[in-house]
Amino acid sequence: MPGAKTAVAWLASVAPDPESCRRDWERDPSGVALLPAGKAWDVLILPSRLGYPTLDVLSRVLDQPGPVFADFGDARTGFFVPAGTAARWLGTGIRTAGLGTWIVVPHPGGLSSGGTRWLIPPDGTGTLTDPSLLELAMHEAAAALAVEENGG
């Protein structure tokens, strides 16, 4: 899968030892890597109750959102955004991973063997989700959830 090879190279480029990261994923495509956020991307982590509807909204307005993953038991949804976003993010209830934090990242072309899996895998081009669009999508998704909860 050529797209996965490019995506592996893109993700591994931020690792302390990119070549070792690539080799580990070649040996075990169902494995994960611990990668530093804040170099090529940050991650905004939403509770999946909001994350999945937000992804639905984004998918309607964007041809290709940036990478998105779901973690352990689908409790949280992580959106890859430009580096530096985490330091400026003011939203409540949203966890951020930026400079100085590490993220467990699954192989982009492999089958996940555990807690983390791609909802939208990286394509290797460096496409990230615009944080302004993500915020608007979150507001729309939250409004729809509020209407749903109020029986409307």
Coordinates of N, CA and C in Angstrom, one line a residue:
M1 N 0.9 -1.2 0.0 CA 0.0 0.0 0.0 C 0.9 1.2 0.0
P2 N 1.1 1.9 -1.1 CA 2.0 3.0 -1.2 C 1.6 4.2 -0.3
G3 N 0.4 4.5 -0.2 CA 0.0 5.6 0.7 C 0.4 5.4 2.1
A4 N 0.3 4.1 2.6 CA 0.7 3.8 4.0 C 2.2 4.0 4.2
K5 N 3.0 3.6 3.1 CA 4.5 3.9 3.3 C 4.8 5.3 3.4
T6 N 4.1 6.2 2.6 CA 4.3 7.6 2.7 C 3.9 8.1 4.1
A7 N 2.7 7.6 4.6 CA 2.2 8.0 5.8 C 3.1 7.6 7.0
V8 N 3.7 6.4 6.9 CA 4.6 5.9 7.9 C 5.8 6.8 8.0
A9 N 6.3 7.2 6.8 CA 7.5 8.1 6.8 C 7.1 9.5 7.4
W10 N 6.0 10.0 7.1 CA 5.5 11.3 7.6 C 5.4 11.2 9.1
L11 N 4.7 10.2 9.6 CA 4.6 10.0 11.1 C 5.9 9.8 11.8
A12 N 6.7 8.9 11.2 CA 8.0 8.5 11.8 C 9.0 9.7 11.8
S13 N 8.8 10.7 10.9 CA 9.7 11.8 10.8 C 9.9 12.6 12.1
V14 N 8.9 12.5 13.0 CA 8.9 13.2 14.3 C 9.5 12.4 15.4
A15 N 9.7 11.1 15.2 CA 10.3 10.2 16.2 C 11.7 10.6 16.5
P16 N 12.2 10.4 17.7 CA 13.6 10.6 18.0 C 14.5 9.8 17.1
D17 N 14.1 8.6 16.7 CA 14.9 7.8 15.8 C 13.9 7.3 14.7
P18 N 13.7 8.2 13.6 CA 12.7 7.8 12.6 C 12.9 6.5 12.0
E19 N 14.2 6.1 11.7 CA 14.5 4.8 11.0 C 14.0 3.6 11.9
S20 N 14.3 3.7 13.2 CA 13.9 2.7 14.1 C 12.4 2.6 14.2
C21 N 11.7 3.7 14.2 CA 10.3 3.7 14.2 C 9.7 3.0 13.0
R22 N 10.3 3.3 11.8 CA 9.8 2.7 10.6 C 10.0 1.2 10.6
R23 N 11.2 0.8 11.1 CA 11.5 -0.7 11.2 C 10.6 -1.4 12.1
D24 N 10.3 -0.8 13.2 CA 9.4 -1.4 14.2 C 8.0 -1.6 13.5
W25 N 7.5 -0.6 12.8 CA 6.2 -0.7 12.2 C 6.3 -1.7 11.0
E26 N 7.4 -1.9 10.3 CA 7.5 -2.9 9.3 C 7.4 -4.3 9.9
R27 N 8.0 -4.5 11.0 CA 8.0 -5.8 11.7 C 6.6 -6.1 12.2
D28 N 5.9 -5.1 12.7 CA 4.6 -5.3 13.3 C 3.6 -4.2 12.9
P29 N 2.9 -4.4 11.7 CA 2.0 -3.4 11.2 C 0.8 -3.1 12.1
S30 N 0.6 -4.0 13.1 CA -0.5 -3.8 14.0 C -0.1 -3.1 15.3
G31 N 1.2 -2.7 15.3 CA 1.7 -2.1 16.5 C 1.5 -0.6 16.6
V32 N 1.9 0.0 17.6 CA 1.8 1.4 17.8 C 3.2 2.0 18.1
A33 N 3.3 3.3 17.9 CA 4.5 4.0 18.3 C 4.1 5.2 19.2
L34 N 5.1 5.5 20.1 CA 4.9 6.6 21.0 C 5.7 7.8 20.3
L35 N 4.9 8.8 19.8 CA 5.5 9.9 19.1 C 5.3 11.2 19.7
P36 N 6.2 12.1 19.6 CA 6.1 13.5 20.2 C 5.2 14.4 19.4
A37 N 4.2 15.0 20.1 CA 3.4 16.0 19.5 C 4.2 17.3 19.5
G38 N 3.7 18.3 18.7 CA 4.2 19.6 18.7 C 5.3 19.9 17.7
K39 N 5.7 18.8 17.0 CA 6.8 19.1 15.9 C 6.1 19.3 14.6
A40 N 5.4 18.3 14.1 CA 4.7 18.4 12.8 C 3.2 18.6 13.0
W41 N 2.7 18.3 14.2 CA 1.3 18.3 14.4 C 1.0 18.3 15.9
D42 N -0.1 18.8 16.3 CA -0.7 18.7 17.7 C -1.9 17.8 17.5
V43 N -2.5 17.4 18.7 CA -3.7 16.7 18.6 C -4.7 17.3 19.6
L44 N -5.9 17.5 19.2 CA -7.0 17.9 20.0 C -7.8 16.7 20.3
I45 N -8.0 16.3 21.6 CA -8.7 15.1 21.9 C -10.0 15.4 22.6
L46 N -11.1 14.9 21.9 CA -12.5 15.2 22.3 C -13.1 13.9 22.9
P47 N -14.0 14.0 23.9 CA -14.7 12.8 24.2 C -15.5 12.4 23.0
S48 N -15.5 11.1 22.7 CA -16.1 10.6 21.5 C -17.5 10.9 21.3
R49 N -18.2 11.1 22.4 CA -19.6 11.5 22.3 C -19.8 12.8 21.5
L50 N -18.7 13.7 21.6 CA -18.7 14.9 20.7 C -17.8 14.7 19.5
G51 N -16.8 13.8 19.6 CA -15.8 13.6 18.6 C -16.4 13.0 17.3
Y52 N -17.2 12.0 17.5 CA -17.8 11.4 16.3 C -18.8 12.3 15.5
P53 N -19.7 13.0 16.2 CA -20.5 14.0 15.5 C -19.7 15.1 14.9
T54 N -18.6 15.5 15.5 CA -17.8 16.5 15.0 C -17.1 16.0 13.7
L55 N -16.7 14.8 13.7 CA -16.1 14.2 12.5 C -17.1 14.1 11.3
D56 N -18.4 13.8 11.7 CA -19.4 13.8 10.7 C -19.6 15.2 10.0
V57 N -19.6 16.2 10.9 CA -19.8 17.6 10.3 C -18.6 17.9 9.4
L58 N -17.4 17.7 9.9 CA -16.2 18.0 9.1 C -16.2 17.2 7.8
S59 N -16.6 16.0 7.8 CA -16.6 15.2 6.6 C -17.6 15.7 5.6
R60 N -18.6 16.4 6.0 CA -19.6 17.0 5.1 C -19.0 18.3 4.4
V61 N -18.1 19.0 5.1 CA -17.6 20.3 4.6 C -16.2 20.2 4.0
L62 N -15.5 19.2 4.3 CA -14.1 19.0 3.8 C -14.0 17.8 2.9
D63 N -13.2 17.9 1.9 CA -12.9 16.7 1.1 C -12.1 15.7 1.8
Q64 N -11.1 16.2 2.5 CA -10.2 15.4 3.3 C -9.7 16.1 4.6
P65 N -10.4 15.7 5.7 CA -9.9 16.2 7.0 C -8.6 15.6 7.3
G66 N -7.9 16.2 8.2 CA -6.6 15.6 8.6 C -6.8 14.3 9.4
P67 N -5.7 13.6 9.8 CA -5.9 12.3 10.4 C -6.7 12.4 11.7
V68 N -7.5 11.4 12.0 CA -8.3 11.3 13.2 C -8.2 9.9 13.7
F69 N -8.0 9.8 15.0 CA -8.0 8.4 15.6 C -9.0 8.3 16.7
A70 N -9.3 7.1 17.0 CA -10.1 6.8 18.2 C -9.3 6.0 19.1
D71 N -9.4 6.2 20.4 CA -8.6 5.4 21.4 C -9.4 4.4 22.2
F72 N -8.8 3.9 23.2 CA -9.3 2.8 24.0 C -10.8 2.8 24.2
G73 N -11.4 1.8 23.6 CA -12.9 1.7 23.8 C -13.7 2.8 23.2
D74 N -13.1 3.5 22.2 CA -13.7 4.6 21.6 C -14.1 5.7 22.6
A75 N -13.4 5.9 23.7 CA -13.8 6.9 24.6 C -13.4 8.3 24.2
R76 N -12.3 8.4 23.4 CA -11.8 9.7 22.9 C -11.5 9.6 21.4
T77 N -11.6 10.8 20.8 CA -11.3 11.0 19.4 C -10.3 12.1 19.3
G78 N -9.2 11.8 18.6 CA -8.1 12.7 18.4 C -8.0 13.3 17.0
F79 N -8.0 14.6 16.9 CA -7.9 15.3 15.6 C -6.5 15.9 15.5
F80 N -5.8 15.6 14.4 CA -4.5 16.1 14.1 C -4.6 17.5 13.5
V81 N -4.0 18.5 14.2 CA -4.1 19.9 13.8 C -2.7 20.4 13.7
P82 N -2.5 21.6 13.1 CA -1.1 22.2 13.0 C -0.4 22.3 14.4
A83 N 0.9 22.1 14.3 CA 1.7 22.3 15.5 C 1.5 23.8 16.1
G84 N 1.4 23.9 17.4 CA 1.2 25.2 18.0 C -0.3 25.4 18.4
T85 N -1.2 24.6 17.9 CA -2.6 24.8 18.2 C -2.9 24.5 19.7
A86 N -2.2 23.5 20.2 CA -2.5 23.1 21.6 C -2.2 24.2 22.6
A87 N -1.1 25.0 22.3 CA -0.7 26.1 23.2 C -1.7 27.2 23.2
R88 N -2.5 27.3 22.1 CA -3.4 28.4 22.0 C -4.9 28.0 22.2
W89 N -5.2 26.7 22.4 CA -6.5 26.3 22.5 C -7.1 26.6 23.8
L90 N -8.3 27.2 23.8 CA -9.0 27.7 25.0 C -10.2 26.9 25.4
G91 N -10.7 26.0 24.5 CA -11.9 25.3 24.8 C -11.9 24.4 26.0
T92 N -13.0 24.3 26.7 CA -13.1 23.5 27.9 C -13.5 22.1 27.5
G93 N -13.1 21.1 28.2 CA -13.5 19.7 28.0 C -12.7 19.0 26.9
I94 N -11.7 19.8 26.3 CA -10.9 19.2 25.2 C -9.5 19.1 25.7
R95 N -9.0 17.9 25.6 CA -7.6 17.7 26.0 C -6.7 18.0 24.8
T96 N -5.5 18.5 25.1 CA -4.6 18.9 24.0 C -3.3 18.2 24.2
A97 N -2.6 17.8 23.0 CA -1.3 17.3 23.0 C -0.5 18.1 22.1
G98 N 0.5 18.8 22.7 CA 1.3 19.7 21.9 C 2.8 19.5 22.3
L99 N 3.6 20.5 22.1 CA 5.0 20.4 22.5 C 5.2 19.9 23.9
G100 N 6.0 18.9 24.0 CA 6.3 18.3 25.3 C 5.4 17.1 25.7
T101 N 4.5 16.8 24.9 CA 3.7 15.6 25.1 C 3.9 14.5 24.1
W102 N 3.5 13.3 24.4 CA 3.6 12.2 23.5 C 2.3 11.5 23.3
I103 N 2.1 11.0 22.1 CA 0.9 10.4 21.7 C 1.1 8.9 21.2
V104 N 0.3 8.0 21.6 CA 0.3 6.6 21.1 C -0.3 6.7 19.7
V105 N 0.4 6.3 18.7 CA -0.1 6.4 17.3 C 0.0 5.0 16.6
P106 N -1.1 4.5 16.1 CA -1.1 3.2 15.4 C -0.5 3.3 14.0
H107 N 0.0 2.2 13.5 CA 0.5 2.2 12.1 C -0.6 2.7 11.2
P108 N -0.3 3.5 10.2 CA -1.4 4.1 9.4 C -2.0 3.1 8.4
G109 N -1.3 2.0 8.1 CA -1.9 1.1 7.1 C -2.2 -0.3 7.7
G110 N -1.9 -0.4 9.0 CA -2.1 -1.7 9.6 C -3.4 -1.9 10.3
L111 N -3.7 -3.1 10.7 CA -4.9 -3.3 11.5 C -4.5 -3.1 12.9
S112 N -5.3 -2.3 13.6 CA -5.0 -2.0 15.0 C -5.2 -3.3 15.8
S113 N -4.3 -3.5 16.7 CA -4.5 -4.7 17.6 C -4.9 -4.4 19.0
G114 N -5.2 -3.1 19.2 CA -5.6 -2.8 20.6 C -6.4 -1.5 20.7
G115 N -5.9 -0.7 21.5 CA -6.7 0.5 21.9 C -6.9 1.6 20.9
T116 N -5.9 1.8 20.0 CA -6.0 3.0 19.2 C -6.1 2.6 17.7
R117 N -7.0 3.2 17.0 CA -7.2 2.9 15.6 C -7.6 4.2 14.8
W118 N -7.3 4.2 13.5 CA -7.5 5.4 12.7 C -9.0 5.4 12.2
L119 N -9.6 6.5 12.4 CA -10.9 6.8 11.7 C -10.6 7.4 10.3
I120 N -9.6 8.3 10.3 CA -9.1 8.8 9.0 C -7.6 8.7 9.1
P121 N -7.0 7.8 8.4 CA -5.5 7.6 8.5 C -4.8 8.7 7.8
P122 N -3.6 9.0 8.2 CA -2.8 10.0 7.5 C -2.5 9.5 6.1
D123 N -2.5 10.4 5.1 CA -2.2 10.0 3.8 C -0.7 10.3 3.4
G124 N 0.1 10.9 4.3 CA 1.5 11.1 4.0 C 1.7 12.5 3.4
T125 N 0.7 13.2 3.1 CA 0.9 14.5 2.5 C 1.1 15.6 3.5
G126 N 0.8 15.3 4.8 CA 0.9 16.3 5.8 C -0.4 17.1 6.0
T127 N -1.5 16.6 5.4 CA -2.8 17.2 5.6 C -3.2 17.2 7.1
L128 N -3.6 18.4 7.6 CA -4.1 18.5 9.0 C -5.4 19.2 9.0
T129 N -6.2 19.1 10.0 CA -7.4 19.8 10.1 C -7.2 21.2 10.6
D130 N -7.9 22.1 9.9 CA -7.8 23.5 10.3 C -8.5 23.7 11.6
P131 N -7.8 24.2 12.7 CA -8.5 24.3 14.0 C -9.7 25.2 14.0
S132 N -9.8 26.2 13.2 CA -11.0 27.0 13.1 C -12.2 26.3 12.6
L133 N -12.0 25.5 11.5 CA -13.0 24.6 11.0 C -13.4 23.5 12.0
L134 N -12.4 23.0 12.7 CA -12.7 22.0 13.7 C -13.6 22.6 14.8
E135 N -13.3 23.8 15.3 CA -14.0 24.5 16.3 C -15.5 24.7 15.9
L136 N -15.7 25.2 14.6 CA -17.0 25.4 14.1 C -17.8 24.1 14.0
A137 N -17.1 23.0 13.6 CA -17.7 21.7 13.5 C -18.1 21.2 14.9
M138 N -17.3 21.5 15.9 CA -17.6 21.1 17.3 C -18.8 21.8 17.8
H139 N -18.9 23.1 17.5 CA -20.1 23.9 17.9 C -21.4 23.3 17.3
E140 N -21.3 23.0 16.0 CA -22.5 22.5 15.3 C -22.9 21.1 15.9
A141 N -21.9 20.3 16.1 CA -22.1 18.9 16.7 C -22.7 19.1 18.1
A142 N -22.2 20.0 18.9 CA -22.6 20.2 20.3 C -24.1 20.7 20.3
A143 N -24.4 21.6 19.3 CA -25.8 22.1 19.2 C -26.7 21.0 18.9
A144 N -26.3 20.1 17.9 CA -27.2 19.0 17.5 C -27.4 18.1 18.7
L145 N -26.3 17.8 19.5 CA -26.4 16.9 20.7 C -27.4 17.5 21.7
A146 N -27.3 18.8 21.9 CA -28.2 19.5 22.9 C -29.7 19.4 22.5
V147 N -29.9 19.6 21.2 CA -31.3 19.4 20.7 C -31.8 18.0 20.9
E148 N -30.9 17.0 20.6 CA -31.2 15.6 20.7 C -31.5 15.3 22.2
E149 N -30.7 15.8 23.1 CA -30.9 15.5 24.5 C -32.2 16.2 25.1
N150 N -32.6 17.3 24.5 CA -33.8 18.0 24.9 C -35.0 17.5 24.2
G151 N -34.9 16.4 23.5 CA -36.0 15.7 22.8 C -36.6 16.5 21.6
G152 N -35.7 17.3 21.0 CA -36.2 18.1 19.9 C -35.6 17.7 18.7

